Structures are given as C-alpha cells and as structure tokens.
Tab-separated table of C-alpha atoms in Angstrom:
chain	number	residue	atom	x	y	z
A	1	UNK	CA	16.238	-23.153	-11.847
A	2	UNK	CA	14.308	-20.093	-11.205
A	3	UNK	CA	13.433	-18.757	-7.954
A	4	UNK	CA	16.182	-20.861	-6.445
A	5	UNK	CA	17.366	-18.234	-4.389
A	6	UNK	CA	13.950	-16.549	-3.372
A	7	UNK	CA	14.586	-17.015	0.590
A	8	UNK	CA	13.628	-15.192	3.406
A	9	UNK	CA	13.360	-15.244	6.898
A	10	UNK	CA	9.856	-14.020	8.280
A	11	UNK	CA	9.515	-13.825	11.977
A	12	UNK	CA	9.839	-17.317	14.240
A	13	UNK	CA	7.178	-18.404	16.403
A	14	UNK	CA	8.222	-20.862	19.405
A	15	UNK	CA	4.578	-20.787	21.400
A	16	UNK	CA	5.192	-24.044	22.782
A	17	UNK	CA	6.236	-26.185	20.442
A	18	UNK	CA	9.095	-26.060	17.988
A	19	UNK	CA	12.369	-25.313	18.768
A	20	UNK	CA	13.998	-21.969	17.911
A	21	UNK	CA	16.404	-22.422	14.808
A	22	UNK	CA	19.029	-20.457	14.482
A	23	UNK	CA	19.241	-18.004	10.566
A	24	UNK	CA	21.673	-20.739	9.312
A	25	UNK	CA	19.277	-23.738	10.291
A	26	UNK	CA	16.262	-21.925	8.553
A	27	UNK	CA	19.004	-21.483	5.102
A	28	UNK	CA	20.195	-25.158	5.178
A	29	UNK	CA	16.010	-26.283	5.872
A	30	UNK	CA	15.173	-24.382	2.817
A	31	UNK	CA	17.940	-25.431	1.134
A	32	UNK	CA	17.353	-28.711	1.754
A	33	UNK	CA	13.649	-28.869	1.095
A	34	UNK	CA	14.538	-27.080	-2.294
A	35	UNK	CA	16.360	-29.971	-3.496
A	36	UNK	CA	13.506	-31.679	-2.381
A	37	UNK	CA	11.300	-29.737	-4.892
A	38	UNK	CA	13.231	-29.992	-7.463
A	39	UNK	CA	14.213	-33.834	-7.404
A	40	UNK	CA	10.091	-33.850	-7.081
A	41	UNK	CA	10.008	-31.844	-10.178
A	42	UNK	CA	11.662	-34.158	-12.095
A	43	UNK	CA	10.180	-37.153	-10.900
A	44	UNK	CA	7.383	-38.572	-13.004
A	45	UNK	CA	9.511	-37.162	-15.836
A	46	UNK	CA	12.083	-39.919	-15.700
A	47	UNK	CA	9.875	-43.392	-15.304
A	48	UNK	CA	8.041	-41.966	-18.150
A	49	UNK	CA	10.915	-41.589	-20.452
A	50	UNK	CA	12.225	-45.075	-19.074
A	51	UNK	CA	9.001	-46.975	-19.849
A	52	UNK	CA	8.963	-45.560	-23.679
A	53	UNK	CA	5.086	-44.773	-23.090
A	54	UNK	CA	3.426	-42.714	-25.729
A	55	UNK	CA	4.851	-39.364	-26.651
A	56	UNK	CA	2.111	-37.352	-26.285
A	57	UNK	CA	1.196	-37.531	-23.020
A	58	UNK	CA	5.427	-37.303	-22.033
A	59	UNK	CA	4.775	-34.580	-23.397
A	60	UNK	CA	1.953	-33.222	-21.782
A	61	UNK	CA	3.383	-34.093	-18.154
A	62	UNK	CA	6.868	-32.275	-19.145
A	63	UNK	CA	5.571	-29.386	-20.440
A	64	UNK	CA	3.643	-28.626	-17.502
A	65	UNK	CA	5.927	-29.687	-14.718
A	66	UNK	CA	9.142	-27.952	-16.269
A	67	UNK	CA	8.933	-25.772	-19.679
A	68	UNK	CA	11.588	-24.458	-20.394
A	69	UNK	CA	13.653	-28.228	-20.695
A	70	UNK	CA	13.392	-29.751	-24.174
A	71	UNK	CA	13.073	-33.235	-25.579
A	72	UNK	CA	16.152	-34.897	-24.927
A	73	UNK	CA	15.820	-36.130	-28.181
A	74	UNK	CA	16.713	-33.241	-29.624
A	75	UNK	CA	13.427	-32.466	-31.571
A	76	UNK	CA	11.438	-29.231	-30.087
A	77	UNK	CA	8.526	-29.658	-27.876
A	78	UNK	CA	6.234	-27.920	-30.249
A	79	UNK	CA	6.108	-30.472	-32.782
A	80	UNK	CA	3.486	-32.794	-30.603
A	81	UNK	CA	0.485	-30.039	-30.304
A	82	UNK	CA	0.848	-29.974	-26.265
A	83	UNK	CA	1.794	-26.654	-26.282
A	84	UNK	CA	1.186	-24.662	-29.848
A	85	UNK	CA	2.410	-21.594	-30.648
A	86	UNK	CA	5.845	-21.729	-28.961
A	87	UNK	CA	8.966	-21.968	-30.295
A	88	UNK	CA	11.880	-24.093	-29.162
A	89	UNK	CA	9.652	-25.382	-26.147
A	90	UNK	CA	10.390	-22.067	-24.124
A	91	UNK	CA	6.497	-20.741	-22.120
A	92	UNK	CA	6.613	-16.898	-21.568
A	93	UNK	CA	4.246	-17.176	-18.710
A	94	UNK	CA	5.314	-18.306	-15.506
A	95	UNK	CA	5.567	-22.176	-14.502
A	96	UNK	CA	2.904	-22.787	-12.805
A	97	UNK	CA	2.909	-24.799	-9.105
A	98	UNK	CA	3.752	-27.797	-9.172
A	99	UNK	CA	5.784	-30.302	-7.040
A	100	UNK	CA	5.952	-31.403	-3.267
A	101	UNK	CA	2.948	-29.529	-1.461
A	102	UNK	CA	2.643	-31.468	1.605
A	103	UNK	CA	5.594	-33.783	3.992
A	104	UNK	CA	3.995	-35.371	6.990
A	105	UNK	CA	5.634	-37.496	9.603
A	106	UNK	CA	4.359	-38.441	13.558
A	107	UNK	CA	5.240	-35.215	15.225
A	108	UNK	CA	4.236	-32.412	12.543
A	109	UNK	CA	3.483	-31.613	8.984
A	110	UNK	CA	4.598	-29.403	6.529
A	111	UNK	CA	3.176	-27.361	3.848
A	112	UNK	CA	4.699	-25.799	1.017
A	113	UNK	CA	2.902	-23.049	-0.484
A	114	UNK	CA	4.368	-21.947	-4.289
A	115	UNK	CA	3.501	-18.570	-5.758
A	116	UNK	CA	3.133	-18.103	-9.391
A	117	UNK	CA	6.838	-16.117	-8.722
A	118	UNK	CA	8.327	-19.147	-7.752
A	119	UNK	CA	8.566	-17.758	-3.665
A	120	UNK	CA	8.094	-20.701	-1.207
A	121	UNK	CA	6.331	-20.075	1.962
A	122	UNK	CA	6.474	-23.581	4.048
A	123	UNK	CA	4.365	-23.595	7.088
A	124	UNK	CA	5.018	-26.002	10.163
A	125	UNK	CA	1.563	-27.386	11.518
A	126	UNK	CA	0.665	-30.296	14.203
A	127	UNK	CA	-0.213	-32.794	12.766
A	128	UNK	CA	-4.381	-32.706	12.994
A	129	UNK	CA	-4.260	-28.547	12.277
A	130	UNK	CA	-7.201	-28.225	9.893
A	131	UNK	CA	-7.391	-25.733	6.665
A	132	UNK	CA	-3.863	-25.330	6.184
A	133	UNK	CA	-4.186	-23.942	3.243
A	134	UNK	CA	-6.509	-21.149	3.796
A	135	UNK	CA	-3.747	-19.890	6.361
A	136	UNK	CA	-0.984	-20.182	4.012
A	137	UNK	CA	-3.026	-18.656	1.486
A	138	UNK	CA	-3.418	-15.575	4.223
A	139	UNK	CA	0.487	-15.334	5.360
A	140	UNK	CA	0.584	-14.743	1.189
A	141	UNK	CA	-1.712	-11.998	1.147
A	142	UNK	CA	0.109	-10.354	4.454
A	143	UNK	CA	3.153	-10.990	2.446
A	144	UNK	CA	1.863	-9.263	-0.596
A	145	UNK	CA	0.347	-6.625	1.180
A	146	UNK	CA	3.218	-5.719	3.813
A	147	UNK	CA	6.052	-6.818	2.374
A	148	UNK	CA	6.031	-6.099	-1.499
A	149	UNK	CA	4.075	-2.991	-1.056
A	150	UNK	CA	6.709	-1.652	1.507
A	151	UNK	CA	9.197	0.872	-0.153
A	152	UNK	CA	11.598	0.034	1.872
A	153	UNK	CA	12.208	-3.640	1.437
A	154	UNK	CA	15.021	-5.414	-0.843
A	155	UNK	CA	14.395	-8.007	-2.947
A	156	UNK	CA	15.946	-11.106	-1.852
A	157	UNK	CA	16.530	-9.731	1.147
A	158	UNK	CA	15.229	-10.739	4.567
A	159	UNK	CA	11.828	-9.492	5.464
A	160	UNK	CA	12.256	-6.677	8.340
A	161	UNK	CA	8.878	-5.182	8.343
A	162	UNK	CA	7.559	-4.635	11.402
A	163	UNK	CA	3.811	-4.256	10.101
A	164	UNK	CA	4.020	-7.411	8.724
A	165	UNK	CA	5.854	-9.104	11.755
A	166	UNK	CA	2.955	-7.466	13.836
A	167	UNK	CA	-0.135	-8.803	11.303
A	168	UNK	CA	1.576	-12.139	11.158
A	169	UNK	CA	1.661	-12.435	14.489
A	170	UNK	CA	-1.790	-11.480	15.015
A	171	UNK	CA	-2.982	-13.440	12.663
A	172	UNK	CA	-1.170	-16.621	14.030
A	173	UNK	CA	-2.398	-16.291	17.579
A	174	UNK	CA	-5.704	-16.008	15.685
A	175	UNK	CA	-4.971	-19.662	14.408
A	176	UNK	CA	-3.721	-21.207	17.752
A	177	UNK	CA	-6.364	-20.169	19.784
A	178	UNK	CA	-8.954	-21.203	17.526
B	1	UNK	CA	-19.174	26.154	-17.132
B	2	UNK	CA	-22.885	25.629	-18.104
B	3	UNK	CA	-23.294	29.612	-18.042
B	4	UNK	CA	-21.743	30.001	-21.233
B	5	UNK	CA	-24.788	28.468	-23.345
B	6	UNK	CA	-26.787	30.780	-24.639
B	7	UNK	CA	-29.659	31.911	-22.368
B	8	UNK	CA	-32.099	31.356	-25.671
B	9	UNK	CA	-30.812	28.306	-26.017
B	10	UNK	CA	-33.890	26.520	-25.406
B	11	UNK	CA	-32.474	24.069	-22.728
B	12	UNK	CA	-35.461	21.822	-22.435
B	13	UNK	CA	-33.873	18.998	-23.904
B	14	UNK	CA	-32.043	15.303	-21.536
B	15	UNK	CA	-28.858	14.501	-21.564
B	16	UNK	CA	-26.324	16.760	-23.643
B	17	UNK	CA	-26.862	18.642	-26.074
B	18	UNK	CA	-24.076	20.277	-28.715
B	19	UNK	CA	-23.997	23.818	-28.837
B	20	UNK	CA	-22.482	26.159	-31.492
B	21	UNK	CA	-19.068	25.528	-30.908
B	22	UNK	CA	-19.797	21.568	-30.970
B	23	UNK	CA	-18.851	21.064	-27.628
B	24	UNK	CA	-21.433	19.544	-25.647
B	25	UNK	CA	-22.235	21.232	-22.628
B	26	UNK	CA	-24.407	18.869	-19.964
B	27	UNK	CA	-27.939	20.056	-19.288
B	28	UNK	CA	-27.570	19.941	-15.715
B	29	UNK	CA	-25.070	22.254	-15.275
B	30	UNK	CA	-22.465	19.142	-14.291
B	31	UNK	CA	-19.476	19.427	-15.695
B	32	UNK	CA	-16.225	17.257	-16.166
B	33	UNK	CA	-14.921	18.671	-13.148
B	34	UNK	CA	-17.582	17.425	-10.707
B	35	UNK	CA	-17.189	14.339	-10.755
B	36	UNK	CA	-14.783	11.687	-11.316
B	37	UNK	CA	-13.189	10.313	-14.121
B	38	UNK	CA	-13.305	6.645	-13.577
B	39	UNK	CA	-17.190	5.742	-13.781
B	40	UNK	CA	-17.292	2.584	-11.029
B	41	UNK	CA	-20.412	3.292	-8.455
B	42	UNK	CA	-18.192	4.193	-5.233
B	43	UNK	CA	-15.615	6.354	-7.746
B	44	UNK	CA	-12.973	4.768	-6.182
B	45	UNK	CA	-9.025	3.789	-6.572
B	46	UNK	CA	-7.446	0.570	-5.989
B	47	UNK	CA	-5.781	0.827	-2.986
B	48	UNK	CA	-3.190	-1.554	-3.855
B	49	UNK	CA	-2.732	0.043	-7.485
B	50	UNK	CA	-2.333	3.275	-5.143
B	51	UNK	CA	0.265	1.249	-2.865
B	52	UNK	CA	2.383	0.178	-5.701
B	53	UNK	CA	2.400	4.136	-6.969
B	54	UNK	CA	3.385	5.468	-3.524
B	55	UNK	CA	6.187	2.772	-2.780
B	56	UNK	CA	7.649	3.466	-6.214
B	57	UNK	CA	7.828	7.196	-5.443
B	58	UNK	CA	9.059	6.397	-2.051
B	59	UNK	CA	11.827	4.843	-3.289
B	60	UNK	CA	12.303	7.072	-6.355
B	61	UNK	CA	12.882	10.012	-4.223
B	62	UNK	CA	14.863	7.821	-1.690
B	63	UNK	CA	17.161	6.816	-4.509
B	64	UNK	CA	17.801	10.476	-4.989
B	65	UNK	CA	18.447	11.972	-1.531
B	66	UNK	CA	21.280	11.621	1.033
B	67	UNK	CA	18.884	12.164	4.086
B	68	UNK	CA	15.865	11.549	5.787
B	69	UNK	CA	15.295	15.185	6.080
B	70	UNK	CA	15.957	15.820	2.338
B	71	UNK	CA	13.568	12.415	1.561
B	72	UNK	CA	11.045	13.584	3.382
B	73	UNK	CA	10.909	17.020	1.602
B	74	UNK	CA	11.323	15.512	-1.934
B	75	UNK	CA	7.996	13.752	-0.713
B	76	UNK	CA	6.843	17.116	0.247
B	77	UNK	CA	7.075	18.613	-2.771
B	78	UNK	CA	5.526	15.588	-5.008
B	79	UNK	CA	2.523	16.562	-2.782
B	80	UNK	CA	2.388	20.184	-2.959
B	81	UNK	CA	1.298	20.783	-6.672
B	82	UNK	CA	-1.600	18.146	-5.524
B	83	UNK	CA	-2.692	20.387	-3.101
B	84	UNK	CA	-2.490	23.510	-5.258
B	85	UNK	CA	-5.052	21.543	-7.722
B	86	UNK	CA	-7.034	19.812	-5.251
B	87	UNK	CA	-8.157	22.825	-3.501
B	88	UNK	CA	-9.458	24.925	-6.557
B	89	UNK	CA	-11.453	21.292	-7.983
B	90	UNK	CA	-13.271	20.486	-4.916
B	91	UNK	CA	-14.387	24.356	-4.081
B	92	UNK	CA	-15.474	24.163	-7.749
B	93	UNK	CA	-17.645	21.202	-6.825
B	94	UNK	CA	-19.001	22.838	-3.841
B	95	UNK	CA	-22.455	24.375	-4.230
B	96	UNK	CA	-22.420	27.436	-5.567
B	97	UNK	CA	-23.288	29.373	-2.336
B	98	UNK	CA	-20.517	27.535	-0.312
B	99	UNK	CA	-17.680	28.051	-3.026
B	100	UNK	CA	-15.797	30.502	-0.872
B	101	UNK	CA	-12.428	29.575	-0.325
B	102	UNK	CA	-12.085	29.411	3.346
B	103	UNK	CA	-11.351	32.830	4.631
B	104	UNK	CA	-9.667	32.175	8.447
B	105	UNK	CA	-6.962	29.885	9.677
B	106	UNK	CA	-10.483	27.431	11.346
B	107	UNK	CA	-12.567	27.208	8.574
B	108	UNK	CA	-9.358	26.230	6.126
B	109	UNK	CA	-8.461	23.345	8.895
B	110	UNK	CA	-11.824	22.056	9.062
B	111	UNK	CA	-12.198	22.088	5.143
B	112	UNK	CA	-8.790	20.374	5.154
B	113	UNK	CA	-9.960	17.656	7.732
B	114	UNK	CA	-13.739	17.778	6.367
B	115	UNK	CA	-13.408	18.113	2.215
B	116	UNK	CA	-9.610	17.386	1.324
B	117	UNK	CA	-9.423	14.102	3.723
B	118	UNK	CA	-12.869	12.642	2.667
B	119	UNK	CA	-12.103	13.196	-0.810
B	120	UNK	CA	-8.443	11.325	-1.356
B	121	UNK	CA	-9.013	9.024	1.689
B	122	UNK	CA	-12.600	8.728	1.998
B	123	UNK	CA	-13.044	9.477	5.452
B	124	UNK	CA	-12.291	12.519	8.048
B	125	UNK	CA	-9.458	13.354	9.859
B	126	UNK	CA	-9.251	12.257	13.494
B	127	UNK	CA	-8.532	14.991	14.952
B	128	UNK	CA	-7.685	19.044	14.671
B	129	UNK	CA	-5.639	20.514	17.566
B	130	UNK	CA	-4.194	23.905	18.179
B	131	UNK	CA	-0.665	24.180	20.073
B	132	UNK	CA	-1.076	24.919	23.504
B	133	UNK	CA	2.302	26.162	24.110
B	134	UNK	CA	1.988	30.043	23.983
B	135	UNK	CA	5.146	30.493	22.199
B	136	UNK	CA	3.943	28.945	19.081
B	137	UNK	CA	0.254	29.987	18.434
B	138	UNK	CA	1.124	29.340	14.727
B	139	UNK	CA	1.260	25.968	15.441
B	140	UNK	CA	-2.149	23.706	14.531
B	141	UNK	CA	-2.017	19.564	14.282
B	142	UNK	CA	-4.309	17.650	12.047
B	143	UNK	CA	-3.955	13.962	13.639
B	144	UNK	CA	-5.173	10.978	11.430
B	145	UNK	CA	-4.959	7.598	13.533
B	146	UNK	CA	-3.516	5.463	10.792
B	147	UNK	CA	-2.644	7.595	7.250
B	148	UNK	CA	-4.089	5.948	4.115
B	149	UNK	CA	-0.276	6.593	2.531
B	150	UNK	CA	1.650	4.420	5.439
B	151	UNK	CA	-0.606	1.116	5.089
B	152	UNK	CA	1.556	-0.719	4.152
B	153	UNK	CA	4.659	0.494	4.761
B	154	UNK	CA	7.244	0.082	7.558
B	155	UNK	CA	9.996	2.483	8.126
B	156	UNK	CA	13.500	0.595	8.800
B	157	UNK	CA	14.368	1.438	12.566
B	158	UNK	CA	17.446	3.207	11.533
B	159	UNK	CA	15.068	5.798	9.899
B	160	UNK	CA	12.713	6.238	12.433
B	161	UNK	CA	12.257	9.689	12.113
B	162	UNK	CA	10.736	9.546	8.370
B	163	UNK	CA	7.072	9.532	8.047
B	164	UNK	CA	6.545	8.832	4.209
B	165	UNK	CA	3.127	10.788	4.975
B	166	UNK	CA	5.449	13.448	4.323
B	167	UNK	CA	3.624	13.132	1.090
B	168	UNK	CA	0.232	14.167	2.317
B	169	UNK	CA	2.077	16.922	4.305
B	170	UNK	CA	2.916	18.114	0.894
B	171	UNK	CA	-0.844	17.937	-0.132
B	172	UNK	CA	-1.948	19.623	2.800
B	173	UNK	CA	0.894	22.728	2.515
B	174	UNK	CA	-0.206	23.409	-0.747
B	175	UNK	CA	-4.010	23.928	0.069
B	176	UNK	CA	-2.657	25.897	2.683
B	177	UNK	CA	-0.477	28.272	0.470
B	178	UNK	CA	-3.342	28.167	-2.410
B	179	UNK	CA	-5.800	29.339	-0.136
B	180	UNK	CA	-3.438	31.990	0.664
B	181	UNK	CA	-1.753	30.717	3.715
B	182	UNK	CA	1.627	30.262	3.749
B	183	UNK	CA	2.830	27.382	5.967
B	184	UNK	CA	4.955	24.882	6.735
B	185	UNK	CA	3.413	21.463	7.221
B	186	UNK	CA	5.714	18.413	8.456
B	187	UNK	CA	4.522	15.056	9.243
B	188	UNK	CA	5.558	12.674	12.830
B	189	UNK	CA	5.143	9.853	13.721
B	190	UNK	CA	3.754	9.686	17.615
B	191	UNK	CA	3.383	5.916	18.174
B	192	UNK	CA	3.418	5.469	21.908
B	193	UNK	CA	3.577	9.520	23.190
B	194	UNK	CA	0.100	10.241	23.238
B	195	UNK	CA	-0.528	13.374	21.609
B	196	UNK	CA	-3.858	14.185	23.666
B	197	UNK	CA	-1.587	16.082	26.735
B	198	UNK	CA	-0.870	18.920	24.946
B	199	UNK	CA	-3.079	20.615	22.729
B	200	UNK	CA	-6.531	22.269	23.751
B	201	UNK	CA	-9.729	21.058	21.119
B	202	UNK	CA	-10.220	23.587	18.515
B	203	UNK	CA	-13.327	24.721	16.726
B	204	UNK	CA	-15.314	21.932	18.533
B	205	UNK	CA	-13.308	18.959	17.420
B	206	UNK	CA	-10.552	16.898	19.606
B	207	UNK	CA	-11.240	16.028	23.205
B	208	UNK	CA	-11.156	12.246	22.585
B	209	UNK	CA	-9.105	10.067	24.859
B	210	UNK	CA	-5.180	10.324	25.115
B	211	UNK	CA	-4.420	6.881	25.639
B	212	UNK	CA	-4.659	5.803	22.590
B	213	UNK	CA	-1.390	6.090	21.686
B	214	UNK	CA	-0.748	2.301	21.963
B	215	UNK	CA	-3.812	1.265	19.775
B	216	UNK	CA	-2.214	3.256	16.614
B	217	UNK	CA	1.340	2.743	16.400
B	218	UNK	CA	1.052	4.441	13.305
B	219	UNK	CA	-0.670	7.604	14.243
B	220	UNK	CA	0.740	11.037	12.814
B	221	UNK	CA	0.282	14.519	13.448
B	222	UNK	CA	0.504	17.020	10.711
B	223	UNK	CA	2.118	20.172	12.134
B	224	UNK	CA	0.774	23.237	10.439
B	225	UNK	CA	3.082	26.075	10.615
B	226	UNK	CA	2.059	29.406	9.365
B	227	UNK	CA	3.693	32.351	8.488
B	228	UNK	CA	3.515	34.875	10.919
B	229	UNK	CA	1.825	37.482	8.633
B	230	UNK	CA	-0.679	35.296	7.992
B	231	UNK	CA	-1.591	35.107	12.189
B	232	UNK	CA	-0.938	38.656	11.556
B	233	UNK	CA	-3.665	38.856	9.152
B	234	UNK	CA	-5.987	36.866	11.441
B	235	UNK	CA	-5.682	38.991	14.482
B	236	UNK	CA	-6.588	42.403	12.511
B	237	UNK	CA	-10.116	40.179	11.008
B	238	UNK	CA	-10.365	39.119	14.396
B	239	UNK	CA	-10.231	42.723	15.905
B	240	UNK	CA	-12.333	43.913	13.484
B	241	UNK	CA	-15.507	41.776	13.753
C-alpha cells in the first residue's frame, strides 16, 4: 500500500479540550485509522464482486478506488475500455483520494484530509465546527509551504519546524476564536 | 549596444530593424540586458519555484560540509559570482547619466539596499547601520526584517548559528568586491536582541524603533566587513574634498 508509512507528528493543541496524547498514542491512532482507510478502500469492491453485477461498471469502481490491483480473474483491466491505454491495469499517475473522509460520533468529529501523495492530515473538530475543509485545506498549504520547502526536514521524519509550528498555531487560534 | 548602428542608418523605422550583420538591434536603444527575460507583466519569479531551488542548494552544500561554518561559506560562495554579475547588469540598466559605479563605501550601501534588494527581492532593505563601536569602523549592517531566502525555512535548534541567508551574504560580498571593495560579508540571525542599541543611522536611513526584535524572529543583519585599504582609500577622498 503506498503511503502507508507517511506519518508525522505536527504540533498538539490541548486549548481546552482534548487530552494530550502521548507520540506512541498519536502512532497507534494513525495506525489504527489507516487500517480504517484501507478496509474502506476495499469496501464497495467486494459486494460488487459478490453480487456478479455487470463488469463494466466493477470495473469502473476498482479502477478508481485502487489501480494498481487486477481482476482477480486473471484477465487485465484494460480489456473493458475503463481505463485505455494501460497495460496490465498498472495507472502511472497517482491514485487519486478516495476512502473514509469524515468519522463523527457525540463528542467530536474527525476529518481526514488525503493529498494526491498519499499524506494524511486528520483534523479533530467539535462536533458543530463549520468549513472543515477549508482549514484542512490551509494546514496543507502551511505544510507545503513550511515543511517541504524547508531544507532541513527528512522525509518521513517528524515535522520540527518551528515556522510551521508558529503559522499553525496562529492560524488555529485564528479558527477558535472565530 | 544601440551605438553600434550606423549613424546613417536612417533609424526612423518601429520596432526592430536588422542591420548589416543581421542582428537586429531595437530602435529604442533597449537592449536584451534591460529587461527581463521572462515576459509576464510584474517580471517576476515564482517564489515557490525559487523555494524549491534554494532548499535544494541548501541541502546540496549541507550534504557536502562538516560544519555550520563551512555550510554557511559554501552558501557564500554560490552567491558571490551572483553578485559579481548582478552589479555590472543593473548599472547597465541605469540611465546613462547615473551609470557610475558607486564611488564611496555610502553610496555602494545605499545602491546595495536601494537597486540590488529591489531588484532580486522586490523591495528595500530595512535598514543600513554603521558600527558604533570605534574599534571597528569597517564594520556596516544592512538589516532586512524577514530575508526573502529564509521564508520558509527553519534552522534545526542544534544549528542555530546558520543563517542560510548566508547566500545573499554571498550576493552582497561580491557587489562589494566588483565595485572594488573588498569585504567580508556574514549573515546573523538577531531574533530577540534588538539590533537598534548599537549602531548610529547612516546616510539618513535607520532610526526606527529597537523593539522590534520580537515582531521578526527572523530578522538578520548583514555584517559588511571591509578591507582596511579600502577605509584607507576612503579617508584620503574624504580629506581631499
């Protein structure tokens, strides 16, 4: 699965609400929620193949919720005309998003964000916090900006960039005062 | 460049026109080197594309180097040869009346802080100091708030002495040595010392608050060190007039 090992820690924010986890707690979450993902993944895959329905559109779903598997049957994706032009089933470009987005219960909600790279960024809200996604979609562009552009951070590594740390700070107090 | 048409050569036409040679030579005496090469209406870089290129060297140079000291002067020297280049190209686009190169140790600082800043980071320096400390009176500080090259990065805390604006350091020491003054030009980070205490304004600039120090963590001073003949040089021009 790739991108199964894209995690990070970015700073923790416990402004009156949540907990402090501990490192380990954050790895197991992720861990955890990645399975998550990925059981979601497969999910309208296998009533599909169960229920015999028409090939086409099995293949249609399949191709775009996980390329790079091939018909079980054994004959190569490409034969049905979902995806033309590629052999043996395998996409060049990158899987797009796809799979669990958004977990709600009472007490908060949670929203996964998925870059075209396959990096998760999963953002704890109350429950009635409004435009979610336009402040994921920010953290992404600090993220971009302050992370990847800094020289002096490791891939797959944990985030320690204080710029960033400071921005997405700001930039959270921004939300919870609005 | 436009002086070497012909002065017959009947000039009245728009636009270019193709001379013997069959280069073209612009009409309006604008050449290749005044403006530009990328056409967009602000002639401007991506700043990101610009981030990308400066981490990469960052960590080029890093992967060559044992220590901060020796980074930081690999970074140096990437900018010097900038420098060099940059100051001949924008005196060349200066009006031809005002294409001296600056001639004393002010008017080089203020075309440094003026010309070279606005053109590679499209606005001025912040500020242009001149050591107060009597022993060093070779000492001068150009102070930019927050340096186009650090935007994005952060230095790990077990480095804290690098400034990767060692890089425009570079750029800035070789204007200084192509306009024929030698220096030394280092980079520092002065996050929560305010810099204000200790330097008096020179040639009109400076004086703003020192307090500031906690509103730019990322402030840096460029120390300008130069050569003692060339102070040398500037007290017999300054004797003399």
């Amino acid at each position: 699965m790739p991108g199964a090992n894209t995690y990070t820690q970015g700073p923790t924010f416990h402004e009156g609400g949540l907990n402090k986890l501990s490192t380990n707690d954050y790895l197991v979450l992720a861990g955890t929620f990645h399975g998550y993902v990925s059981i979601s993944h497969l999910l309208p895959k296998t009533p599909s193949y169960a229920n015999n329905s028409p090939k086409k559109s099995v293949h249609a779903i399949t191709a775009r919720l996980n390329p790079v598997k091939s018909n079980p049957d054994g004959r190569p994706l490409s034969n049905s005309s979902t995806i033309p032009g590629v052999p043996g089933g395998i996409l060049t470009r990158p899987e797009p998003p796809s799979g669990l987005e958004v977990l709600e219960s009472e007490n908060f909600r949670l929203q996964c964000f998925n870059t075209l790279t396959g990096v998760k960024f999963l953002l704890f809200t109350d429950t009635t916090q409004t435009n979610v996604d336009v402040i994921i979609r920010r953290i992404y562009e600090l993220y971009s900006d302050y992370v990847m552009k800094n020289p002096f951070y490791q891939l797959e590594m944990p985030i320690r960039c204080d710029m960033f740390d400071r921005k997405l700070l700001s930039h959270i107090r921004e939300v919870n005062n609005r | 460049m436009s002086n070497h048409l012909p002065a017959s050569g009947g000039n009245g036409s728009h636009g270019a026109r193709a001379g013997d040679s069959g280069l073209r030579y612009p009409s309006n005496g604008k050449t290749i080197y005044h403006r530009p090469l990328n056409r967009t209406k602000t002639a401007e870089l991506s700043k990101a594309a610009f981030a990308y290129l400066f981490a990469e060297m960052v960590s080029y140079a890093q992967r060559r180097v044992t220590g901060i000291q020796e980074l930081e002067k690999r970074l140096n020297l990437q900018g010097h040869p900038i420098g060099l280049k940059l100051l001949d190209l924008l005196l060349f686009r200066e009006p031809p009346r005002s294409q001296l190169r600056p001639l004393n140790i002010i008017a080089l600082l203020h075309f440094i802080k003026i010309n070279i800043w606005t053109h590679l980071f499209g606005r001025q320096a912040d500020r242009l100091e001149k050591s107060s400390n009597p022993d060093t009176p070779d000492e001068f500080m150009i102070i930019d708030n927050e340096p186009l090259v650090n935007a994005y990065i952060s230095v790990p805390k077990e480095m804290s002495q690098l400034n990767c604006a060692a890089f425009a350091a570079g750029i800035i020491e070789g204007v200084c040595d192509g306009a024929g003054f030698p220096a030394r030009v280092t980079a520092h980070t002065v996050g929560d010392t305010a810099g204000g205490s200790n330097g008096s304004g020179s040639g009109g600039t400076g004086g703003t608050g020192a307090a500031d120090g906690e509103m730019w963590p990322g402030r840096t001073v460029f120390l300008v060190k130069f050569q003692p003949e060339v102070l040398e040089r500037e007290a017999l021009i300054g004797n003399k007039s």
